[in-house]
Structures are given as structure tokens and as C-alpha cells.
Tab-separated table of C-alpha atoms and ligand atoms in Angstrom:
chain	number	residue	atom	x	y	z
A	1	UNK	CA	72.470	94.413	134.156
A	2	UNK	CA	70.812	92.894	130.894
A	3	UNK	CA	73.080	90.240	129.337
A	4	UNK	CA	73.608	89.920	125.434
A	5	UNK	CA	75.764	87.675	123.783
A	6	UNK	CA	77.787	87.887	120.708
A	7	UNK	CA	80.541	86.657	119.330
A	8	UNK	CA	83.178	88.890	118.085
A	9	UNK	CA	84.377	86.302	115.163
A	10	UNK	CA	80.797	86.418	114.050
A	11	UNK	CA	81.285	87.634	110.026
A	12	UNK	CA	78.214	89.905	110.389
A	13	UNK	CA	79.238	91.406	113.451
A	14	UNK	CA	82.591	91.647	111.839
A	15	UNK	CA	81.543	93.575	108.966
A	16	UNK	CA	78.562	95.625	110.796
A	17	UNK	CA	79.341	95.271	115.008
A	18	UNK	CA	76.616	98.448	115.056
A	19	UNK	CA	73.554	96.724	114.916
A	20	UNK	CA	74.381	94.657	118.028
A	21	UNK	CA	75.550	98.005	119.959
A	22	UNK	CA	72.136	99.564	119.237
A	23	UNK	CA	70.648	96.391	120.966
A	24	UNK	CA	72.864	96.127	123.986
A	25	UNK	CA	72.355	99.974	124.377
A	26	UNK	CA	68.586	99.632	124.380
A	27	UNK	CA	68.930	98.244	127.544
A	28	UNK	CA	71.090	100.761	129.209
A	29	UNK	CA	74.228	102.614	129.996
A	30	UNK	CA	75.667	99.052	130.959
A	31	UNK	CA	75.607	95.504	129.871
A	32	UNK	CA	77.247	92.263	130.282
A	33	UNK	CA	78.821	90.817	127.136
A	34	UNK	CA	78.514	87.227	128.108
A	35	UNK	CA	81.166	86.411	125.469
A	36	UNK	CA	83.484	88.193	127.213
A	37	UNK	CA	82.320	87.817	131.029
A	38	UNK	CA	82.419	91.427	131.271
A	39	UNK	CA	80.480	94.445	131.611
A	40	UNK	CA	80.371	97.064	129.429
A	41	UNK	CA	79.845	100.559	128.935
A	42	UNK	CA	77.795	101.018	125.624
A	43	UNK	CA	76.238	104.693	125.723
A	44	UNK	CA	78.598	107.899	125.433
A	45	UNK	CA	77.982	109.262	128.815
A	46	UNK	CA	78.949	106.334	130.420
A	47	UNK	CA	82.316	105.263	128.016
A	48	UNK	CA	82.868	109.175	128.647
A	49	UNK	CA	82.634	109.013	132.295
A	50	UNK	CA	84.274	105.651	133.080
A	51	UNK	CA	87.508	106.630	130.850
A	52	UNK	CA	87.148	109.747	133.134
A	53	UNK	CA	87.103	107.848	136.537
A	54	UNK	CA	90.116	107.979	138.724
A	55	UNK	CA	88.797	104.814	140.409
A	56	UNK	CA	89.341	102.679	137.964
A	57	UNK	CA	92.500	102.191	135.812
A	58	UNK	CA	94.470	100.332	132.985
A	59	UNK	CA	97.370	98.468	135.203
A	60	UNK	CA	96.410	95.246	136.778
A	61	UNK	CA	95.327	95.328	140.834
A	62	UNK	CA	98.814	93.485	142.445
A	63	UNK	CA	97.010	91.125	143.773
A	64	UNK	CA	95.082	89.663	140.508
A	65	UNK	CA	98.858	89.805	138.331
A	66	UNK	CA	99.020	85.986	136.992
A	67	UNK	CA	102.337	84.694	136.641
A	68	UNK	CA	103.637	85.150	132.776
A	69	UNK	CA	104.514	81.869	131.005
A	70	UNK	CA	108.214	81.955	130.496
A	71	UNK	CA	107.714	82.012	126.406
A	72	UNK	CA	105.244	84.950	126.698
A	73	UNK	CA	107.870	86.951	128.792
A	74	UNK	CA	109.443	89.052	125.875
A	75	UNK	CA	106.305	90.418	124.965
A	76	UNK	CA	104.858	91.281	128.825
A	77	UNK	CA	108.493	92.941	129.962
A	78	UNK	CA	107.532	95.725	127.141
A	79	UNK	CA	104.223	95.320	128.312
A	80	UNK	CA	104.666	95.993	131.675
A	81	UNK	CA	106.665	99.247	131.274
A	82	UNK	CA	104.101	100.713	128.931
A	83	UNK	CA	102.593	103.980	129.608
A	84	UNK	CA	99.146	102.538	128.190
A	85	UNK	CA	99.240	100.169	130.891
A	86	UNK	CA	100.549	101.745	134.313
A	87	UNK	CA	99.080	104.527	136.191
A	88	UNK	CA	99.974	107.373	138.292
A	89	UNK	CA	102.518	107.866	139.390
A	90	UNK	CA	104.455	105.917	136.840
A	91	UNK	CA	101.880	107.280	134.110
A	92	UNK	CA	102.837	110.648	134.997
A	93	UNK	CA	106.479	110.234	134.903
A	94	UNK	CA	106.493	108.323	131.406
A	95	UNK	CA	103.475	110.192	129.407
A	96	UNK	CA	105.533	113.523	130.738
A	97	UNK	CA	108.445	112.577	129.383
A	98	UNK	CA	106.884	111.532	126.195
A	99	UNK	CA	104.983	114.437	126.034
A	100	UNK	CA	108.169	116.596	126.292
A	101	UNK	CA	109.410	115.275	123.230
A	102	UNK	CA	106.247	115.125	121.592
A	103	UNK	CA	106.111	119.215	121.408
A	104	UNK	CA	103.388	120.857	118.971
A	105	UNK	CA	106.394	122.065	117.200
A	106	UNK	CA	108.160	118.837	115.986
A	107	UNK	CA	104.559	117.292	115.162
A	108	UNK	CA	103.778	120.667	113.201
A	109	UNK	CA	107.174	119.966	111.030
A	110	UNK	CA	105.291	116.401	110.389
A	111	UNK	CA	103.092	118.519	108.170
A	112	UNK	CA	105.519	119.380	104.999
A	113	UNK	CA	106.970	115.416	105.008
A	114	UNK	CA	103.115	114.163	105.353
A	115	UNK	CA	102.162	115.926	102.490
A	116	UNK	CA	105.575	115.208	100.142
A	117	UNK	CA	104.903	111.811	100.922
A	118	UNK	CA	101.158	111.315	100.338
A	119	UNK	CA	102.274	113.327	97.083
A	120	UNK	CA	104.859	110.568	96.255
A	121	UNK	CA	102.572	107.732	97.038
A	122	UNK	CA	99.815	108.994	94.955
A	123	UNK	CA	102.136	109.320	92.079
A	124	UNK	CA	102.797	105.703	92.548
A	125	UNK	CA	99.249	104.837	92.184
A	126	UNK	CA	98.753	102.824	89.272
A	127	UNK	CA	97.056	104.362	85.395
A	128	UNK	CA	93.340	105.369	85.798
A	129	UNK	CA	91.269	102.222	85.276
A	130	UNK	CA	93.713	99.921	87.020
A	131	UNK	CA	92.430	98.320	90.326
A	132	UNK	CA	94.817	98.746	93.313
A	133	UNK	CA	94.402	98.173	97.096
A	134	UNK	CA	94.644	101.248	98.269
A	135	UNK	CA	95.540	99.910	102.158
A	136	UNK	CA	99.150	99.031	100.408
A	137	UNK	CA	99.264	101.933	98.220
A	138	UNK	CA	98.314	104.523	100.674
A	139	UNK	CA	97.011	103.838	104.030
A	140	UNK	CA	99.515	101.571	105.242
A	141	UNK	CA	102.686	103.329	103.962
A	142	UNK	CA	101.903	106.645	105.286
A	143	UNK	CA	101.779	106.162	108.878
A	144	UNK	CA	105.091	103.606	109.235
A	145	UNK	CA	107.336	106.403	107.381
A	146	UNK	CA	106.088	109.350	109.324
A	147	UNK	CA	106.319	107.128	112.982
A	148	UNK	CA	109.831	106.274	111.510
A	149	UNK	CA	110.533	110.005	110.722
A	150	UNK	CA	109.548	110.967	114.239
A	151	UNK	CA	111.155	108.679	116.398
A	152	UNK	CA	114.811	108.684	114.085
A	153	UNK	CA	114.204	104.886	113.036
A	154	UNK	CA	115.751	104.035	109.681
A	155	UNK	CA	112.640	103.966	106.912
A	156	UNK	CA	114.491	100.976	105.660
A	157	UNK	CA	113.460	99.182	108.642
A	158	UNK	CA	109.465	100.036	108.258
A	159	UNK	CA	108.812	96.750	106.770
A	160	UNK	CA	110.423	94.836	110.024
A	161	UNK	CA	108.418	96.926	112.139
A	162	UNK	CA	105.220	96.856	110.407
A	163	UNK	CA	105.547	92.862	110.791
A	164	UNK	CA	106.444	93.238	114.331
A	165	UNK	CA	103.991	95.479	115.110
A	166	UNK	CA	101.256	93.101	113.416
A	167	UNK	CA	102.067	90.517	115.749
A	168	UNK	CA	102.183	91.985	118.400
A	169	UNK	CA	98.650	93.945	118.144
A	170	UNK	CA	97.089	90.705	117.483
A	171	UNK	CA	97.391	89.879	121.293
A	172	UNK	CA	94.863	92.370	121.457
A	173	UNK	CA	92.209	90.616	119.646
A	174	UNK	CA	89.349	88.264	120.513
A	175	UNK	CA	90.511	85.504	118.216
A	176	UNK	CA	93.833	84.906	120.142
A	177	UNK	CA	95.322	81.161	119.661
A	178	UNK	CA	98.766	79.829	120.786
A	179	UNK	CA	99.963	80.568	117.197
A	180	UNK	CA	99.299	84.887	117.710
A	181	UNK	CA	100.939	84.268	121.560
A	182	UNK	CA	103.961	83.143	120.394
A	183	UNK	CA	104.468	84.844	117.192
A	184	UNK	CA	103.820	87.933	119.145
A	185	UNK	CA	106.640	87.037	121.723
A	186	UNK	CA	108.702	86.344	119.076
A	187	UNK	CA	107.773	89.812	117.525
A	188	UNK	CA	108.466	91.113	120.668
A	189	UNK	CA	112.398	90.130	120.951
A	190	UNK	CA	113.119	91.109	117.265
A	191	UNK	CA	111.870	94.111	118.032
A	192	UNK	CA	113.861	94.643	121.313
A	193	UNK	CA	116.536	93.480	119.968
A	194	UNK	CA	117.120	96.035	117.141
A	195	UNK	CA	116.105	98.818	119.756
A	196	UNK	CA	119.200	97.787	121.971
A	197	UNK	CA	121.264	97.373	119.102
A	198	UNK	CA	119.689	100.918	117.151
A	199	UNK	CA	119.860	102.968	120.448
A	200	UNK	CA	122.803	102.094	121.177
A	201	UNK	CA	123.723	103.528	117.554
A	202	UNK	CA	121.936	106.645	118.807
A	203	UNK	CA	123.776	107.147	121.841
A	204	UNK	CA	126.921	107.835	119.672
A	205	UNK	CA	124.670	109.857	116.794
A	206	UNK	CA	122.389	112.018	117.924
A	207	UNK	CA	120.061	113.701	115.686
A	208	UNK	CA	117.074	116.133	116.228
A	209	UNK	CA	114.202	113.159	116.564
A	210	UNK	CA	112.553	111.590	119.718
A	211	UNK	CA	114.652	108.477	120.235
A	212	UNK	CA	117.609	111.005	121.090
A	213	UNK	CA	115.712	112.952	123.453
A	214	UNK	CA	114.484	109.768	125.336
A	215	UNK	CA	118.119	108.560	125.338
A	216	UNK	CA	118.907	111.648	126.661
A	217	UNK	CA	115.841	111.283	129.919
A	218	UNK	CA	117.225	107.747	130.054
A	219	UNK	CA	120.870	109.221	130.772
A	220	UNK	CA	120.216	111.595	133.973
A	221	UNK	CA	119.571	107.788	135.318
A	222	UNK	CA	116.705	108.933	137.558
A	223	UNK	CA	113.970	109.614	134.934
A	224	UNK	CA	113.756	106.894	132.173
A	225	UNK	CA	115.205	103.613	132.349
A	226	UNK	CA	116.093	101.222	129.527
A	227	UNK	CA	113.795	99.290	129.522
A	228	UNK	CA	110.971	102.397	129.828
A	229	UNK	CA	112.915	103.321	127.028
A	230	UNK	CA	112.468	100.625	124.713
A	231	UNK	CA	109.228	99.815	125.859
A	232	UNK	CA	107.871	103.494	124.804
A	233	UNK	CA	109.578	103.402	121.497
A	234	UNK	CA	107.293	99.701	120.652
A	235	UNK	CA	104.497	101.605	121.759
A	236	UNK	CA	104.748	104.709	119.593
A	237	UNK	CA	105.919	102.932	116.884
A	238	UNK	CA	102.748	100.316	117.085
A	239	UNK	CA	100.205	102.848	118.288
A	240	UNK	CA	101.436	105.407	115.995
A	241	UNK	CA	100.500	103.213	112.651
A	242	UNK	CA	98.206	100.666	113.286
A	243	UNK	CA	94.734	102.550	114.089
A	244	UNK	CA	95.833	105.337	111.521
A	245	UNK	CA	96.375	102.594	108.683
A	246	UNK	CA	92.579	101.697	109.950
A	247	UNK	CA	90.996	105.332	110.228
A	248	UNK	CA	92.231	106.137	106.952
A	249	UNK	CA	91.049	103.232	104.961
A	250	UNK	CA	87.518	103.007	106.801
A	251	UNK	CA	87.347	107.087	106.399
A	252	UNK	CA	87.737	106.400	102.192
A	253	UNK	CA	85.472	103.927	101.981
A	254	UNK	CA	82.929	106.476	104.240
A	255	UNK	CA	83.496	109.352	102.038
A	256	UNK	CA	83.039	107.309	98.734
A	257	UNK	CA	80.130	105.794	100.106
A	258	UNK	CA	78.198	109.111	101.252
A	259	UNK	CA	80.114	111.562	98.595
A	260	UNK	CA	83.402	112.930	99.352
A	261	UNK	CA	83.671	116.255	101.285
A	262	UNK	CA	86.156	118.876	102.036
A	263	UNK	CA	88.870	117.624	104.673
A	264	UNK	CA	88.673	119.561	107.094
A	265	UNK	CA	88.963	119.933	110.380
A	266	UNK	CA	85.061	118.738	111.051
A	267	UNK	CA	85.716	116.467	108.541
A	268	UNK	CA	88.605	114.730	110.114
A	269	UNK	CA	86.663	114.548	113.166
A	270	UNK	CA	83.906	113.279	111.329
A	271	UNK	CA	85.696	110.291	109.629
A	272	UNK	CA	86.851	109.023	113.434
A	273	UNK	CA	83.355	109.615	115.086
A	274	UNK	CA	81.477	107.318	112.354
A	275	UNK	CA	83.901	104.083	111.826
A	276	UNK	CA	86.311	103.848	114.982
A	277	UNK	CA	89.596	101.720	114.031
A	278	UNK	CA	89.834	100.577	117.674
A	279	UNK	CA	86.632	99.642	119.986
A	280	UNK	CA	87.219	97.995	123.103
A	281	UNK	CA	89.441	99.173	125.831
A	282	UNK	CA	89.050	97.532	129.313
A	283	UNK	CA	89.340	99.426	132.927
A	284	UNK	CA	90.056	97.720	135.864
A	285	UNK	CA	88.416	98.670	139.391
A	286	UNK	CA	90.196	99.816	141.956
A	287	UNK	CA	87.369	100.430	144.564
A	288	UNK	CA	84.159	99.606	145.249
A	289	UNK	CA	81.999	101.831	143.053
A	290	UNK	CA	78.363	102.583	142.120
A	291	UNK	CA	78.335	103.285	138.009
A	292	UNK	CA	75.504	103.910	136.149
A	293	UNK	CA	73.210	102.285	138.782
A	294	UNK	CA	75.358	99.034	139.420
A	295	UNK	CA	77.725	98.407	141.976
A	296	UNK	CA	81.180	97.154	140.682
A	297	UNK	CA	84.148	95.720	143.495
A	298	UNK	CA	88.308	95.889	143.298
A	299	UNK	CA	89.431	93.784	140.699
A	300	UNK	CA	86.088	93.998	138.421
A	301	UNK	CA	86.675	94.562	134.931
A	302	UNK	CA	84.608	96.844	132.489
A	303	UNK	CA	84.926	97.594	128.832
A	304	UNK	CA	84.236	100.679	127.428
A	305	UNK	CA	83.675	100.308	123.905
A	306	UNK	CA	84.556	103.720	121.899
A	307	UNK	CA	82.420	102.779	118.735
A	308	UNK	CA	79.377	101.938	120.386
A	309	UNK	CA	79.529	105.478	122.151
A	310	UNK	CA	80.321	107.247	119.033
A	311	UNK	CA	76.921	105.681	117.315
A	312	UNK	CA	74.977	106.686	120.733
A	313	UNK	CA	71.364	108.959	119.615
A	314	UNK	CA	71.431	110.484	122.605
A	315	UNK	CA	74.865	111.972	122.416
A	316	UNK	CA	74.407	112.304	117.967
A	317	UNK	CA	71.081	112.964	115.699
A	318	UNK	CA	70.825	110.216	113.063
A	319	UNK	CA	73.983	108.933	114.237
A	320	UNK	CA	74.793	106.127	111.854
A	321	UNK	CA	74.720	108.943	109.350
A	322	UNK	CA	78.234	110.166	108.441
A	323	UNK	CA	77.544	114.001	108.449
A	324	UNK	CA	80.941	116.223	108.888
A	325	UNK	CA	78.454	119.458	109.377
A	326	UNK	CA	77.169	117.653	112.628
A	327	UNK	CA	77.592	119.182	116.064
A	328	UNK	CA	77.722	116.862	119.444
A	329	UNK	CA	79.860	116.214	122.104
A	330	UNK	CA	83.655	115.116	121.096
A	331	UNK	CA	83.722	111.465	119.962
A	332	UNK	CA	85.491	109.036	122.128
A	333	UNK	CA	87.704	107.130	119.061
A	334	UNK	CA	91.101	108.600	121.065
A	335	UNK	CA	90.281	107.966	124.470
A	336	UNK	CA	89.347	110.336	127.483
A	337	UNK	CA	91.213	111.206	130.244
A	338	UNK	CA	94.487	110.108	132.030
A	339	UNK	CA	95.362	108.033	129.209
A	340	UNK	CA	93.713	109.826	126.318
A	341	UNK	CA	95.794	109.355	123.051
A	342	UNK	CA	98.820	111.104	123.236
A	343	UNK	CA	99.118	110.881	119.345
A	344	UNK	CA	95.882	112.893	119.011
A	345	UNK	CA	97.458	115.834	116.713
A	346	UNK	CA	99.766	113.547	114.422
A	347	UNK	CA	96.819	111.256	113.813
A	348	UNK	CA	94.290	113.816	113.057
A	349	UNK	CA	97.225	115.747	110.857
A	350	UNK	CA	98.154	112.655	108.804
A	351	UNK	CA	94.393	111.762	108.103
A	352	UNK	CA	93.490	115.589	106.954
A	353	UNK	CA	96.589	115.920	105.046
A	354	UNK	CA	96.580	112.648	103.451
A	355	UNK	CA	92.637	112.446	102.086
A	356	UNK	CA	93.060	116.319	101.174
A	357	UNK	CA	95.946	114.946	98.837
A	358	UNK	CA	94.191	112.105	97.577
A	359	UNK	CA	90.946	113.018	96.990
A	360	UNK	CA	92.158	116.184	95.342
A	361	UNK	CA	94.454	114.417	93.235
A	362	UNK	CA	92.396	111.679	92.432
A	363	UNK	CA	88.526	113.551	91.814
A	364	UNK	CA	87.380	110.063	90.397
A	365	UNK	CA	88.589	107.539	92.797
A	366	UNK	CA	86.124	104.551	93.044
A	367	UNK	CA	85.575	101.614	94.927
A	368	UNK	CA	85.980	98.028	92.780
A	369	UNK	CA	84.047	96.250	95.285
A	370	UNK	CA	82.701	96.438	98.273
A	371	UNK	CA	84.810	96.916	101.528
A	372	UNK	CA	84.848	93.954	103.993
A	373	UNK	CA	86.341	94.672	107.455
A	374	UNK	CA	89.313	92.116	108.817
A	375	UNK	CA	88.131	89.583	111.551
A	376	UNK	CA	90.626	91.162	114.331
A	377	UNK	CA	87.866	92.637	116.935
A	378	UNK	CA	88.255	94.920	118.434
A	379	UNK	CA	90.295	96.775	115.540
A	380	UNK	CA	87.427	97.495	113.126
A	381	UNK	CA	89.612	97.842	110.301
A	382	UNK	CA	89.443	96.900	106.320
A	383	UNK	CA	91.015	93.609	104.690
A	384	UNK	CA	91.665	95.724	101.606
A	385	UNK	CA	90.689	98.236	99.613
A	386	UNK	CA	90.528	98.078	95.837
A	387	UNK	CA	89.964	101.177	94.181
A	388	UNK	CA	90.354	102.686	90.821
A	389	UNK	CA	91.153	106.251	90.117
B	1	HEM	C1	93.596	107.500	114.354
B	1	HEM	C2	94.635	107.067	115.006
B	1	HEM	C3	94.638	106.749	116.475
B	1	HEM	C4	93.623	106.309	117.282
B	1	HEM	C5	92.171	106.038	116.896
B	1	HEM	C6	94.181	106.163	118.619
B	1	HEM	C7	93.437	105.780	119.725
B	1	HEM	C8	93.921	105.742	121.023
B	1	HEM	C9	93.130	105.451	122.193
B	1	HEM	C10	91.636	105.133	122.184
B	1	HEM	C11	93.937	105.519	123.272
B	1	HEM	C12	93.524	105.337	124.748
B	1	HEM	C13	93.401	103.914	125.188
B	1	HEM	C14	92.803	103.792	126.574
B	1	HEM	O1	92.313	104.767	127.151
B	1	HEM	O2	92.788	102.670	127.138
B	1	HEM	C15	95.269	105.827	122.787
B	1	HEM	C16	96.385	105.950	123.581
B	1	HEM	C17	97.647	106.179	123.083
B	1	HEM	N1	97.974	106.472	121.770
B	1	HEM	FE1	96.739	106.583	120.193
B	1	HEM	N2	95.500	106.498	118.582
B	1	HEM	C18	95.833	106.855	117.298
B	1	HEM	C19	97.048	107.283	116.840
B	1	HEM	C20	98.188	107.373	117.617
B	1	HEM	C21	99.468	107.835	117.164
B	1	HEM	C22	99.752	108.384	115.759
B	1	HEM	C23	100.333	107.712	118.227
B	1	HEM	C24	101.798	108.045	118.361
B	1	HEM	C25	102.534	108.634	117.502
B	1	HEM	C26	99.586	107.199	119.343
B	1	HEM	C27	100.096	106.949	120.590
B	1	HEM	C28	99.342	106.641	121.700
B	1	HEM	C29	99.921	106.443	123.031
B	1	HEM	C30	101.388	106.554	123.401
B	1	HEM	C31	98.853	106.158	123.894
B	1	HEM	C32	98.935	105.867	125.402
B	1	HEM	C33	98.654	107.112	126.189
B	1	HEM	C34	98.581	106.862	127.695
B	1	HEM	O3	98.417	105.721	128.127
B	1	HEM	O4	98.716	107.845	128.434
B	1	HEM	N3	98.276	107.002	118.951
B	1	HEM	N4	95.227	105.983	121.410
């Protein structure tokens, strides 16, 4: 396997990791990211496959778990009874009971409330000829409220868990110092804390929203315990806003930069193919395995990394082109497989409802400058946004 080496704080990667994909990719389905120590899957049939393959997973092996610090422990007890990072049968039993209460129905209510309340941020929006960042305006608004409406959390609290949520992503990045571990664990407590406090609110309220029916699979004792419980409500609540706030702000700056188009469907599709928020998500192996031509052992790691597949030419024509009338295989931005987003609809419903809104209110938005991305590889995400409409 060819090595390359790059470092994920470097500002140009930052700003433009695609170059450095096309490279690795040159050499093959596979390399090894020497910065990382890891192999990685780089071309679309193989991040498709490998997110595919049964033989590898997201939980650790048993016998590679490290010991947790004791001041990192309030972040890794919600980690460890995450449904993004166990596997069958555990997987099954959590992502069906999330799944339950995630019904086409109540996501297909979303739709009025996300388009009242791109509506209502867009009348916000500063006079024409004002600059704005439109991450704060728009972007990063949107998501919190409508992951707030969802699960029956308080809007009043979105600003608590927007900060929580912040911290505790950033364990996920490359760039992670003592500072991000133990603001994260901090984040982590708060953020338990008002769960045990708000659900047991809930228990005595119930209302037509997700928390109450996970309360309710928590209650017949055998399905969902408490701390399943308030581990899935973290991970809805971050997952559901974080890589939207991203996909919306690098889809503006995508269609202002190549001329806006209709949102549609395609579109939408479109916008997550060419700038991925999120792009690296690791697999452990569970068994000796032959991939792509290289053998791999229990307890090997690989990273498949979703925006280096999404740029692949042998899976898109011209595929640094952002081209919403292109045809192709499905991009890999949400995953594949066992633990392929379960968000999927909300996400793509908030981003097609909430550009519709705003580029057909605002005809004549512009950008002010030009849009730099945030140093937090692997979200590929902007710093801000200024605009004018
Ligand atoms: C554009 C926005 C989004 C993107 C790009 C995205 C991307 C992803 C990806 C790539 C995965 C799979 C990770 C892996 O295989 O290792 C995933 C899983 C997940 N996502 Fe999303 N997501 C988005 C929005 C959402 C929203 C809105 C929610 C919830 C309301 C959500 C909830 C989840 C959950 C719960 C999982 C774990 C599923 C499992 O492990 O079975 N996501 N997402």
C-alpha cells in the first residue's frame, strides 16, 4: 500500500483537502495516511464496500478497549452506549428503537415548522447591502430548533446545547489537545445532567415528541435503559445539527460560486455529493480479511473517507464539477450500511426546504468575501459566511 502523508492542520489542505485525495487515489483503492498510521479507503467502490462489510465494525474489539482516564469518563459513558458506536446486536436493538420513533410521518410534519422558520430567519436578515454571516443568521439556527422540536427539548435551551454539542464534536477532530478533552467531558456532564433533570420532567409531561416515546421504551425496563436513553438523545441532538449547519453553509457558497439552481431533489443530493461536511469515519476489523488486494488482521483500523469517494472519476464525470443534472452512483456523505445515517430524510428535508426559501427570497444574495473552511478535520465545514442580499 503506497504511503502519503499530510497533515490535516495543514491551511491548504484545510481549505482544499481534494487535491491531496486525487493524489492518494492515484495510487489505488487503498493508502496509508502516515499522519494518521492508518489505512484508508480513498476511491468510491472501496469507501462503498468497506462501510458495507459485516467484518468490520464501529465498536472497539474487547480486547484493544484502553482504560478511560477518570476525567474523560463523562464523555465515554455516553460514548459507549451510542448507537454510532456498538454493533449488532446492541445496534439493532437501539437504531430500532430509534427508528420507531423516527417514523416518516413525524419527520414529514418537520416540513411546515422548517419552512415557518427559515421564513422567520430570513426576515431577520439584515437591509440589502448590509454584510451578515449567514452561518449565524441561517445555517446554524435552523438545525438546533428543528432537533429541539423533534426530540421535545425546550428551544430556550438551543444555545446550551449548541455549546455542548461543540465540545463535544471536537473530540472528533485531528487537532485534539488536553484543552478539547476536558472541555468536552465537561460538555458531556452539563449535558447529562439537564437530560436527567429534563426527562425526568418528561416522565410526568408527556407530549407527542421523541423524548416521550424513548421514555416510554425505557419504561417496559427490558428495551432501553437510562443511560441508552440519554446517550441517544446527545447523539441526535449533536448529529442532528452539526453536519447540517456544515452542508448548508458549504452548499451556499457552491451554488453562489457555480450559479444557483432549483432545489430540488437532485439538487439536494448534489450539494452533499460535492462538499461533504463530515470526511473521515474509521472501521475496525474484526477478522482477518483480504480488501482491495491487501490483507488486513483483528484489531486493524481503516478509514473510509466519504469526501474523497464522492470526488472519485471513476464513480463521477468531471467530478470536482458541482453539476445537480449529473447521474452516478449515490454519494457516500451519509454513510452506507448498518450504520448509515439514520437522519437521512430530516437532513435532506431541512437543506431543500431551507435554500428553496432563501434563495427564493433573497434572488441577489452575494458572497462579501471569499469562504474559508474551519481547521476541525475531518468536519469540512465554513468559519463564516458573510453575505449580502
Ligand atoms: C447533512 C447532514 C448529515 C450528514 C452529512 C450525516 C452523516 C452521517 C454519517 C456519514 C453517518 C454514518 C457514520 C458511520 O458510518 O460511521 C451518520 C450516522 C448517524 N446520523 Fe447523520 N448526518 C446528518 C444529519 C443527521 C441528522 C439530522 C440526524 C438526526 C436527527 C442524524 C443522526 C444520525 C445518527 C443517529 C447516526 C448513527 C446511525 C447508526 O449508527 O446506526 N444525522 N450520519
Amino acid at each position: 500500500m503506497d504511503h502519503h502523508s499530510q497533515s490535516p492542520a495543514d491551511p491548504a489542505f484545510v481549505q482544499n483537502p481534494y487535491p491531496f485525495y486525487d493524489r492518494a487515489r492515484a495510487s489505488g483503492d487503498l493508502f496509508w495516511w502516515s499522519d494518521y498510521g492508518m489505512a484508508c479507503a480513498v476511491s468510491h467502490r472501496a469507501v462503498s464496500a468497506i462501510l458495507r462489510d459485516r467484518r468490520l465494525g464501529r465498536e472497539t474489539p474487547a480486547e484493544l478497549r484502553q482504560p478511560v482516564p477518570e476525567a474523560l469518563r463523562p464523555f465515554y459513558d455516553i460514548e459507549d452506549h451510542s448507537l454510532l458506536e456498538v454493533e449488532p446486536p446492541r445496534h439493532t436493538r437501539l437504531r430500532g428503537l430509534v427508528l420507531r420513533a423516527f417514523t416518516s410521518r413525524r419527520i414529514g410534519n418537520l416540513g411546515p415548522d422548517i419552512t415557518g422558520l427559515s421564513h422567520a430567519l430570513i426576515d431577520a436578515f439584515p437591509a440589502p447591502g448590509v454584510d451578515f454571516d449567514l452561518l449565524d443568521a441561517f445555517a446554524r439556527p435552523l438545525p438546533v430548533t428543528i432537533i429541539c422540536r423533534l426530540l421535545g427539548v425546550p428551544e430556550s435551551h438551543s444555545a446550551d446545547l449548541l455549546r455542548w454539542s461543540n465540545a463535544m464534536v471536537s473530540m472528533y477532530q485531528a487537532r485534539k489537545t488536553p484543552e478539547i478533552e476536558a472541555g468536552a467531558a465537561t460538555a458531556a456532564s452539563d449535558f447529562t445532567a439537564f437530560l436527567t433533570d429534563y426527562i425526568g420532567h418528561k416522565r410526568n409531561h408527556p407530549a407527542d415528541d421523541l423524548i416521550t416515546q424513548l421514555i416510554a421504551a425505557e419504561e417496559d425496563g427490558e428495551t432501553l435503559s437510562t443511560a441508552e436513553l440519554i446517550a441517544t438523545c446527545v447523539l441526535l441532538l449533536n448529529a442532528g445539527h452539526e453536519a447540517t449547519v456544515h452542508t448548508l453553509g458549504n452548499g451556499v457558497a457552491a451554488l453562489l460560486a457555480h450559479g444557483p439552481c432549483a432545489i430540488t431533489g437532485p439538487c439536494t443530493e448534489e450539494i452533499l455529493r460535492y462538499d461533504a461536511p463530515l470526511h473521515m469515519f474509521t472501521r475496525w476489523v474484526y477478522e482477518d480479511v483480504t480488501l482491495f488486494g491487501h490483507a488486513f488482521h483483528r484489531g486493524d483500523r481503516i478509514a473510509c473517507l466519504l469526501g474523497a469517494a464522492n470526488r472519485d472519476p471513476l464513480a463521477y464525470a468531471d467530478p470536482n464539477r458541482f453539476d445537480p443534472t449529473r447521474s452516478g452512483p449515490p454519494h457516500t456523505s451519509l454513510g452506507a450500511g448498518l450504520h448509515f445515517c439514520v437522519g437521512a430524510p430530516l437532513a435532506r428535508l431541512e437543506i431543500q426546504i431551507g435554500l428553496d426559501a432563501l434563495f427564493t427570497r433573497c434572488p441577489t444574495l452575494r458572497l462579501v468575501e471569499e469562504p474559508r473552511y474551519a481547521d476541525l478535520y475531518h468536519f469540512h465545514g465554513l468559519e463564516r459566511l458573510i453575505v449580502t442580499t
